[in-house]
Coordinates of C-alpha atoms in Angstrom, one line a residue:
Chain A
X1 CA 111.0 63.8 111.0
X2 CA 110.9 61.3 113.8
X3 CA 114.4 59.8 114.5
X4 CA 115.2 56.5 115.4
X5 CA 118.7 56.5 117.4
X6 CA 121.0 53.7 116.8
X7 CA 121.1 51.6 120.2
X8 CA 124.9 50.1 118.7
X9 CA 126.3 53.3 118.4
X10 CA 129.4 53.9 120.9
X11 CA 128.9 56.8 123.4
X12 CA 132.7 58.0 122.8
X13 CA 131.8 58.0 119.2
X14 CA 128.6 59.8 119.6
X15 CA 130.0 62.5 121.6
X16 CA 132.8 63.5 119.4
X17 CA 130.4 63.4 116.1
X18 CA 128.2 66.0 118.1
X19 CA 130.4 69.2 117.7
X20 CA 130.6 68.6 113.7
X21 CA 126.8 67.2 113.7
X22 CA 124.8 69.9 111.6
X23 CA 121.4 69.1 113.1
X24 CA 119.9 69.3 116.9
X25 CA 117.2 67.0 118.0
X26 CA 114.7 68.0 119.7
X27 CA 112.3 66.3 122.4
X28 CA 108.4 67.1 122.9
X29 CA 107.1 66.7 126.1
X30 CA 105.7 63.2 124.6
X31 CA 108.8 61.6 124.0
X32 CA 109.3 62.3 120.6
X33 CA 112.4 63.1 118.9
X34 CA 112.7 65.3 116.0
X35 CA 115.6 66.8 113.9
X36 CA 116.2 70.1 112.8
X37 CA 119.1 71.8 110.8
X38 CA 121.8 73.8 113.5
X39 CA 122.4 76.8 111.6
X40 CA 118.3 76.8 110.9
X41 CA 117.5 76.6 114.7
X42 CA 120.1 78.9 116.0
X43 CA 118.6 81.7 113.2
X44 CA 115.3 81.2 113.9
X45 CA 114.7 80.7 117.5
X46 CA 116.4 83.2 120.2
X47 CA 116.1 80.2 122.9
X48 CA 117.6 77.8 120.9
X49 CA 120.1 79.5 119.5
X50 CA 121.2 80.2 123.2
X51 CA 120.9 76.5 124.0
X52 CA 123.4 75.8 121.0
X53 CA 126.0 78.8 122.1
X54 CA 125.5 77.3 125.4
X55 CA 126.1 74.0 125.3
X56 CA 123.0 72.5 126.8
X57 CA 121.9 70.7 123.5
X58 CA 121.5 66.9 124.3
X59 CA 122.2 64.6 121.7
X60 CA 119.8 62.4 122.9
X61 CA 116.9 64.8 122.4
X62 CA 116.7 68.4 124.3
X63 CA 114.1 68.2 126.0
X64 CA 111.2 70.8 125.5
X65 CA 108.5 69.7 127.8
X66 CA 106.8 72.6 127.2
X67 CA 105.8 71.9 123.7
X68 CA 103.9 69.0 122.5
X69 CA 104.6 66.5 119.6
X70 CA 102.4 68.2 117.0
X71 CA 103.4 71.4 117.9
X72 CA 107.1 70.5 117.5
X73 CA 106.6 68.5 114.1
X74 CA 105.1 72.5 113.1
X75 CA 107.9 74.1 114.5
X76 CA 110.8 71.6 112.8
X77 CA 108.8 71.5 109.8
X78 CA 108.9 75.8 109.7
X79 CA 112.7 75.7 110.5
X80 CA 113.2 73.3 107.3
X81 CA 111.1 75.1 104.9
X82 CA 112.4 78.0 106.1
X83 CA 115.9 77.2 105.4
X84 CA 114.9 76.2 102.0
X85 CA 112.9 79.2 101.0
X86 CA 115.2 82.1 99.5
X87 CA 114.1 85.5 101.2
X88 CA 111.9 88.0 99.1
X89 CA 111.3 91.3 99.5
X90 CA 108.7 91.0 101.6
X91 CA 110.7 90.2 104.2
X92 CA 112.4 92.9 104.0
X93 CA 110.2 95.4 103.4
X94 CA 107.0 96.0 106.0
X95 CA 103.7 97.5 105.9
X96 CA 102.7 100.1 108.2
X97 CA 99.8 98.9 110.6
X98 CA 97.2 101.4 111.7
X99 CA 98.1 100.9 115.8
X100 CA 101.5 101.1 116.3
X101 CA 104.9 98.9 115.0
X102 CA 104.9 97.9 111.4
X103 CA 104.6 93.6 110.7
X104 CA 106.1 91.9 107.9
X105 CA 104.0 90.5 105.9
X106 CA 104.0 87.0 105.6
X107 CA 105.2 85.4 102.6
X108 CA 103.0 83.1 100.2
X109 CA 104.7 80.0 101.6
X110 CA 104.6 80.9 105.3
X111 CA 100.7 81.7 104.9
X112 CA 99.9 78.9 102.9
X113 CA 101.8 76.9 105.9
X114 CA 99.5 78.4 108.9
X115 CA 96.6 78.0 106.8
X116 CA 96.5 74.3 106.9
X117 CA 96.8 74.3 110.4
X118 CA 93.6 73.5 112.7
X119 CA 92.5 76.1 115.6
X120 CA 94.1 74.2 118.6
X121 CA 96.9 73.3 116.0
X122 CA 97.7 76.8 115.3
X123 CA 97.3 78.1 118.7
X124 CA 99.6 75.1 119.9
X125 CA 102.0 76.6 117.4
X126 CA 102.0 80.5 118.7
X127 CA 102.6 79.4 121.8
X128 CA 105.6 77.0 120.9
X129 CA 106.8 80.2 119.2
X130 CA 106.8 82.3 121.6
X131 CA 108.4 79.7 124.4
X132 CA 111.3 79.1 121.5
X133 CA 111.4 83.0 120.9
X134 CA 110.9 82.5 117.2
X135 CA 110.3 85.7 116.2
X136 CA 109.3 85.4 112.6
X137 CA 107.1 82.6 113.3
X138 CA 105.6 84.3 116.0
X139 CA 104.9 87.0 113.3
X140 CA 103.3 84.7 110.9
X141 CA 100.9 82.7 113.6
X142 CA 100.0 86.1 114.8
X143 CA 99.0 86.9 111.5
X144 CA 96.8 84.5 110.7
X145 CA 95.1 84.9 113.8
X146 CA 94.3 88.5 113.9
X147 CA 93.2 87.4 109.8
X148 CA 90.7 85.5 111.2
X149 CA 89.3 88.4 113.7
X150 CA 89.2 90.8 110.5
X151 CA 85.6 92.2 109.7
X152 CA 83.9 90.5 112.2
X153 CA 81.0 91.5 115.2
X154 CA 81.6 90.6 118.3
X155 CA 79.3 87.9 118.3
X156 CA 80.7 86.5 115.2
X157 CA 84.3 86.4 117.4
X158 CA 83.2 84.6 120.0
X159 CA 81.8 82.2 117.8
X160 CA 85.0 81.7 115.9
X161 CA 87.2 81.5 118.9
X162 CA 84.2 79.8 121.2
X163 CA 84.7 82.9 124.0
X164 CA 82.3 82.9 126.5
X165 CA 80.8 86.1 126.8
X166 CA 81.1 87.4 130.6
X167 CA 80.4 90.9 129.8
X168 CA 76.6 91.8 131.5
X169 CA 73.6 92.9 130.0
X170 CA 74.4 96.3 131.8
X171 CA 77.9 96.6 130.9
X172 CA 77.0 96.1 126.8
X173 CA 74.4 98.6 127.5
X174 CA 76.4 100.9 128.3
X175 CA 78.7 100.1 125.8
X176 CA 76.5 100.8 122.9
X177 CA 75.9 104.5 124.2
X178 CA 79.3 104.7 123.0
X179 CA 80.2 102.5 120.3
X180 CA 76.7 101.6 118.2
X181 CA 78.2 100.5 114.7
X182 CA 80.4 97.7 116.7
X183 CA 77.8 95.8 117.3
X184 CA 76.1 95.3 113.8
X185 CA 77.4 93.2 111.3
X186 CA 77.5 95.4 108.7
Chain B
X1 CA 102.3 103.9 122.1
X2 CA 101.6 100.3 122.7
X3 CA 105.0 98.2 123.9
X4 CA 106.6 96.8 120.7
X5 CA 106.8 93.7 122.1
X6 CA 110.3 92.5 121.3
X7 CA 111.5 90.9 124.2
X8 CA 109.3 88.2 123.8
X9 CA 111.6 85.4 123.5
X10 CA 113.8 86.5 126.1
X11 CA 111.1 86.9 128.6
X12 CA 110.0 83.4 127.8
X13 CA 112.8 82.1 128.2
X14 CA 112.9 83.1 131.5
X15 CA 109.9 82.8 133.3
X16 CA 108.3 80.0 131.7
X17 CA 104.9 81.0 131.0
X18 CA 105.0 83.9 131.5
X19 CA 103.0 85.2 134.4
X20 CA 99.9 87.0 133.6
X21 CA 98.7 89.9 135.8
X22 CA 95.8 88.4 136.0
X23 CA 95.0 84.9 136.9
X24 CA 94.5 82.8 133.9
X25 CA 91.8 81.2 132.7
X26 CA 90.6 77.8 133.3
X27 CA 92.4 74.9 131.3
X28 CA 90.7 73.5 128.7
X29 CA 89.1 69.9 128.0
X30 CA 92.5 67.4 126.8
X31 CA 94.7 70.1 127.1
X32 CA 94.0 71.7 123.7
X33 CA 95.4 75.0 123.6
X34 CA 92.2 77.6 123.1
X35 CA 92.5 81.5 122.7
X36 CA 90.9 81.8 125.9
X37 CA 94.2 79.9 127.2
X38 CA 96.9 82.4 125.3
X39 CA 98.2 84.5 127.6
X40 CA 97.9 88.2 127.8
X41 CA 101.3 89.4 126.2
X42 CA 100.6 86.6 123.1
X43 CA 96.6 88.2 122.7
X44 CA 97.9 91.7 122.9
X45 CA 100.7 91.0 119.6
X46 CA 98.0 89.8 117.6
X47 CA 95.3 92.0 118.1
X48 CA 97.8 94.8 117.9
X49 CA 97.5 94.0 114.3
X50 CA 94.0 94.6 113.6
X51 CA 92.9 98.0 112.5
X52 CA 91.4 100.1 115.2
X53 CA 87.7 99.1 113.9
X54 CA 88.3 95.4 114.1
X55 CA 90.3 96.1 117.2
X56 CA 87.3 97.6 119.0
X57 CA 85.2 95.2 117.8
X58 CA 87.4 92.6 119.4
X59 CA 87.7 94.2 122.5
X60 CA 83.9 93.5 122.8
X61 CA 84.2 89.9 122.8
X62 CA 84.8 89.1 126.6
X63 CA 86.8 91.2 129.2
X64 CA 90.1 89.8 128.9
X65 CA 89.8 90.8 125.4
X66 CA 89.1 94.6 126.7
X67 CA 92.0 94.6 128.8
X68 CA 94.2 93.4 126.4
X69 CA 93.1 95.8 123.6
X70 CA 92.8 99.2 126.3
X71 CA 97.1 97.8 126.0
X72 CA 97.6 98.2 122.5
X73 CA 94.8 101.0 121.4
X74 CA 96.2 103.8 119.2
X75 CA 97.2 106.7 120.6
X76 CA 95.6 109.0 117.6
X77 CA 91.7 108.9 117.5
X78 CA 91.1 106.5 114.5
X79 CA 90.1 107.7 111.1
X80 CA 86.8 105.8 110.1
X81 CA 86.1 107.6 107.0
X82 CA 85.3 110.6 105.0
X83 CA 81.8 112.5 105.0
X84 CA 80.7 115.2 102.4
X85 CA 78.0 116.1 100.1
X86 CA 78.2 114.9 96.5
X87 CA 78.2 117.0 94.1
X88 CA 77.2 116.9 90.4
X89 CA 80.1 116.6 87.7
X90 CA 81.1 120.3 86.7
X91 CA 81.1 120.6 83.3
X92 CA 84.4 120.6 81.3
X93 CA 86.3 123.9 80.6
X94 CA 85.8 126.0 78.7
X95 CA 82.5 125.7 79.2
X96 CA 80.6 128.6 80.8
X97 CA 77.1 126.5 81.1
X98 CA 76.4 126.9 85.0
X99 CA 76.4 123.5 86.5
X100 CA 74.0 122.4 88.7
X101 CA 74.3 122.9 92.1
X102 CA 71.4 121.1 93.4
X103 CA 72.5 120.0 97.4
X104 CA 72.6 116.6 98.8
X105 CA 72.8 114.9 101.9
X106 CA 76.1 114.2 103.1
X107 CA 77.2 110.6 102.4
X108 CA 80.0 108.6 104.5
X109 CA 82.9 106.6 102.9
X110 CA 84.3 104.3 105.1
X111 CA 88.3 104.1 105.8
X112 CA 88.7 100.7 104.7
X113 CA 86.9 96.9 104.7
X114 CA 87.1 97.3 108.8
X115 CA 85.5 100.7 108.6
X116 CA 81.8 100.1 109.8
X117 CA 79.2 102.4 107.5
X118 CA 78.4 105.3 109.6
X119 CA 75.0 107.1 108.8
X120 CA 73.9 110.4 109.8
X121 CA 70.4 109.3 108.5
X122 CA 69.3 108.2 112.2
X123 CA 66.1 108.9 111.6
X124 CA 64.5 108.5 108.0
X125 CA 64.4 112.3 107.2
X126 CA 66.9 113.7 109.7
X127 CA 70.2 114.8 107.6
X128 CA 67.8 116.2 104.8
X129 CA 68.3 119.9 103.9
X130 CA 71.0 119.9 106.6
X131 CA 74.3 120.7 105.1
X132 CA 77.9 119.9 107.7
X133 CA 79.3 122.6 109.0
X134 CA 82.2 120.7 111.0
X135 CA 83.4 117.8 112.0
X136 CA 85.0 117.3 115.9
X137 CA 85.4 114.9 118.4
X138 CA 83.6 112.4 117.0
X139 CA 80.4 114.9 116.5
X140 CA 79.2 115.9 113.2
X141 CA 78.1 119.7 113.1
X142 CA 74.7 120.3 110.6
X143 CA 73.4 123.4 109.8
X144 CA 69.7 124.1 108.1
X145 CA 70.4 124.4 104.0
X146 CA 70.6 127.1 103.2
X147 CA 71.0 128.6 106.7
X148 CA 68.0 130.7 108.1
X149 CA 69.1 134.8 108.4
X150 CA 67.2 135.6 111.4
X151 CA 67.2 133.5 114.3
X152 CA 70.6 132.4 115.9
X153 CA 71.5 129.3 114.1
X154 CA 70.2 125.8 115.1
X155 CA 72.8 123.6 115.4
X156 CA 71.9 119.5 115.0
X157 CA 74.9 117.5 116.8
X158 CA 75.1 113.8 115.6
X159 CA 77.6 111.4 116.8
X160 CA 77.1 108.4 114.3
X161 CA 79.1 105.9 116.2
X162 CA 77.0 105.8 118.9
X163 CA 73.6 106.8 116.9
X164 CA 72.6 110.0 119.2
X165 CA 71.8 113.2 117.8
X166 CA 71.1 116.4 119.9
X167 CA 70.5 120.1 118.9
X168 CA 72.0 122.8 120.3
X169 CA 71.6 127.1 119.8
X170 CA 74.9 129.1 119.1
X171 CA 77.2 130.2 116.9
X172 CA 78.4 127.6 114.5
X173 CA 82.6 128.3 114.9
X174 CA 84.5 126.1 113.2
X175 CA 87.2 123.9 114.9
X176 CA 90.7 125.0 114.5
X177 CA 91.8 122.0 111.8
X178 CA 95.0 123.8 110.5
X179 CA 98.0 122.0 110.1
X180 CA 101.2 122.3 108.4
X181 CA 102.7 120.0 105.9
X182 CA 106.0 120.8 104.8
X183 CA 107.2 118.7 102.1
X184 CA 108.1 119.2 98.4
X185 CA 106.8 117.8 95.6
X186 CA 106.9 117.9 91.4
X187 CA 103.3 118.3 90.9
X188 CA 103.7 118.8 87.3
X189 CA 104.7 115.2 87.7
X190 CA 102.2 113.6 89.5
X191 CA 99.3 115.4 87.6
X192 CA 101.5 114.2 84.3
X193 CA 100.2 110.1 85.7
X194 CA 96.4 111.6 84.9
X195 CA 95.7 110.7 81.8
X196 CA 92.1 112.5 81.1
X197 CA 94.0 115.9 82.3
X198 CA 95.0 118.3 79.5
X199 CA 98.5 118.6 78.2
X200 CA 99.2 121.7 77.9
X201 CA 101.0 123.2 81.1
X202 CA 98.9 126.2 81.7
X203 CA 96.0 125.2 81.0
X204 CA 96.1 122.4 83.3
X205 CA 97.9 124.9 85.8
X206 CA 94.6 127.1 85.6
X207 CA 92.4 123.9 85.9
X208 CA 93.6 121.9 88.8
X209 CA 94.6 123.1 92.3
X210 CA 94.9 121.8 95.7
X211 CA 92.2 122.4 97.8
X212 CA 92.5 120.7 101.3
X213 CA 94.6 118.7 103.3
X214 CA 93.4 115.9 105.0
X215 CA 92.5 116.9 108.4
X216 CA 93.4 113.1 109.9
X217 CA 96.4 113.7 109.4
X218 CA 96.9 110.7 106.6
X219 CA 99.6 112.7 104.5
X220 CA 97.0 112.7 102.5
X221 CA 95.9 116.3 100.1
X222 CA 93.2 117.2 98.4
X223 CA 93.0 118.1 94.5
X224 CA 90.5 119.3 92.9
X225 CA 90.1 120.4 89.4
X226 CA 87.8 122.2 86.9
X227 CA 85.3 119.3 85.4
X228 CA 87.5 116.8 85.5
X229 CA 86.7 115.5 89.2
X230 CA 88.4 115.2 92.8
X231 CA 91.4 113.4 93.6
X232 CA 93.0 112.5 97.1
X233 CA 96.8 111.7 96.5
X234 CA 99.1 110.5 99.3
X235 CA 102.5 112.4 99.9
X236 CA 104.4 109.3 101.4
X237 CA 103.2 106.5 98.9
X238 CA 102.7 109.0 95.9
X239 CA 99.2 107.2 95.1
X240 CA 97.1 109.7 93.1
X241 CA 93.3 108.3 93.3
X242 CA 90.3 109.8 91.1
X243 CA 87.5 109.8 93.8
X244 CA 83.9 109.0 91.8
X245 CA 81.1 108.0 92.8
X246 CA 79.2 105.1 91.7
X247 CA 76.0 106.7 90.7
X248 CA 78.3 109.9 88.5
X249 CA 78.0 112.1 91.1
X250 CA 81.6 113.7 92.0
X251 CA 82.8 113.9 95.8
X252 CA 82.2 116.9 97.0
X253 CA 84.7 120.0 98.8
X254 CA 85.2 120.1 102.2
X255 CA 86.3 116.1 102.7
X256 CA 85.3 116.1 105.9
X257 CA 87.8 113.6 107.9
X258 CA 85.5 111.5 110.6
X259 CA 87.6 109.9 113.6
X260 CA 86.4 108.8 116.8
X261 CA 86.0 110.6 120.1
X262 CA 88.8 109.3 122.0
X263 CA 89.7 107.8 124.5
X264 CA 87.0 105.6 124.6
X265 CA 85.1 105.3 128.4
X266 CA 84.8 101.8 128.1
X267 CA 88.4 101.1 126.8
X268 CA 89.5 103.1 129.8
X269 CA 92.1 101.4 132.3
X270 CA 90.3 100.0 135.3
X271 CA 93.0 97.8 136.8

């Protein structure tokens, strides 16, 4: 994905080949570029789509210093696939959660895409998401996060996520008064 | 209701990161991003997903867990389950042979995989000979099998999330669990997708009936039938599900809906 500009090229030229360009390149807060398709970025992210309407997209690389170069490569590589993938039904349709709003569910491709991702790579990625405003993505990193909570004790959550436990010894107590079974891993 | 949390992008976008109402926690080594390191608003949309057993188990984990779960708890006590007292299979029509009616202890079926696998069993002998007389506020109701004539009844409270039990004299009352449902349906239809049930209209008119409607409010009714089992079937997704047990013991009438006293203390808001 990583660009390499051509030094040669005329500035005039460049800037008149932006407004017909169909990609935007993007810059981590390492230096490096990446490209990704217009229409893709403008439908996926709320941020960048605004960036686009706006004007503010530099051809050199718009800078995201906010999002690192691994992250990004995640990000540019969901906004390809994503334009690739023709939409199912399951995009469309949602399941009903027990709390409150109902999620999409993610499709095959977009779960099979978080699932190679490490902890700090995933994490990296929700919050690139959520600074892009990319919704769906959001969705799907969210997902697989709360997947990985699913069925577990509390114990067995801290170790996943290494949380440090600051809750006392009298606080749990009093806690179990109230809420036995979530404790055992049953 | 929990915020929806669709103005996520935009408030990114503007106050970049967004500002947590609590200060955040300490970076990590290298800069890796952790979970302890998402902020609030991110924690609360993904553990807004989790079913309210996982969710609570969650919360557990540390205290800026808890806060962010009291944010996105359900607003309906959650359903963990179903308790009731087996029963044996009724013989098929038109058999007259009485069935046995031997009673035993009531049983729990959890929700779902997240459901934890409540026992009223707290200590080895303490459900036996009891038989449920209600089910409220997170308190299951037992009553001596069959119930004593003289003395005013003794009533045995257990609350099985939290493993206490306590008894208590009065009049067993029970809790005012009426609801309406008001929807149409072809039951000819659905009971048509059964296919152990007899053909023939009225005799299979005379040999099912709806007996309950899910007191948790899942949509969800009751029918029972004459030998050939119970079956729960939901009104929004039309499912129609035989309910066996594994040993051949059929489940047995009252379904007795088990949700949590709610709000939980510890889940309260503090700050």
């Amino acid at each position: 994905m990583e660009v390499d500009k051509g030094k040669g090229e005329a500035e005039e030229t460049r800037k008149v080949a932006e407004a017909d360009r169909d990609t935007v390149t993007l810059k981590s807060s390492d230096g490096k570029l990446f490209e990704v398709s217009k229409e893709a970025a403008a439908r996926l992210s709320t941020v960048l789509a605004g960036m686009i309407a706006g004007g503010s997209i530099d051809d050199n690389g718009t800078d995201l210093k906010q999002i690192g170069s691994e992250a990004l490569e995640n990000v540019v590589d969901y906004c390809n696939k994503h334009a690739n993938s023709i939409p199912s039904a399951a995009l469309i349709s949602s399941s009903i959660s027990f709390n409150t709003a109902p999620f999409k569910e993610p499709e095959e491709w977009e779960r099979k895409f978080v699932d190679r991702l490490s902890h700090d790579a995933l994490f990296d990625l929700v919050e690139a998401a959520n600074f892009l405003g990319m919704e769906r993505l959001l969705d799907v990193t969210c997902h697989k996060i709360s997947e990985m909570m699913k069925g577990k004790s509390p114990d067995q959550i801290r170790e996943v996520f290494n949380i440090k436990n600051d809750y006392t010894k009298e606080e749990l107590e009093e806690i179990r008064q109230e809420l036995a079974w979530a404790f055992y891993d049953d | 209701m929990a915020p929806k949390g669709r103005c996520r992008g935009r408030k990114a976008r503007t106050i970049p990161p967004p500002a947590a109402a609590h200060p955040p926690p300490p970076p990590s080594v290298e800069g890796v991003v952790t979970v302890a390191d998402l902020t609030e608003e991110l924690l609360r949309s993904i553990l807004r997903r989790l079913a309210p057993a996982d969710l609570l188990r969650a919360a557990l984990a540390c205290h800026h867990w808890r806060r962010a779960a009291s944010r996105v708890l359900p607003r309906a006590p959650p359903l963990l389950g179903y308790f009731f007292h087996p029963q044996n299979t009724v013989k098929l029509p038109p058999s007259l042979e009485p069935t046995d009616k031997t009673h035993y202890s009531a049983v729990f079926v959890p929700l779902n995989a997240a459901s934890p696998r409540l026992s009223l069993d707290l200590a080895p002998t303490a459900a036996r000979g009891l038989s449920i007389q209600d089910v409220h506020l997170g308190l299951v109701l037992l009553l001596h099998h069959p119930r004593p004539q003289s003395l005013l009844p003794r009533i045995l409270a257990i609350d099985p999330a939290s493993r206490r039990r306590r008894a208590v004299r009065g009049e067993g009352r029970r809790s005012d669990r009426g609801w309406v449902m008001e929807r149409e349906m072809c039951m000819i239809k659905v009971l048509d997708t059964v296919p152990r049930l007899p053909k023939d209209t009225k005799w299979r008119m005379a040999c099912t009936w709806l007996s309950d409607i899910d007191y948790a409010r899942t949509g969800k009714v009751f029918v029972k039938t004459w030998g050939y089992g119970l079956y729960s079937f939901d009104t929004e997704t039309g499912k129609l599900e035989c309910l066996m047990m594994t040993d051949g013991k059929e489940y047995g009438d009252p379904m007795y809906a088990y949700t949590l006293s709610w709000p939980l203390e510890f889940l309260a808001p503090r700050d």
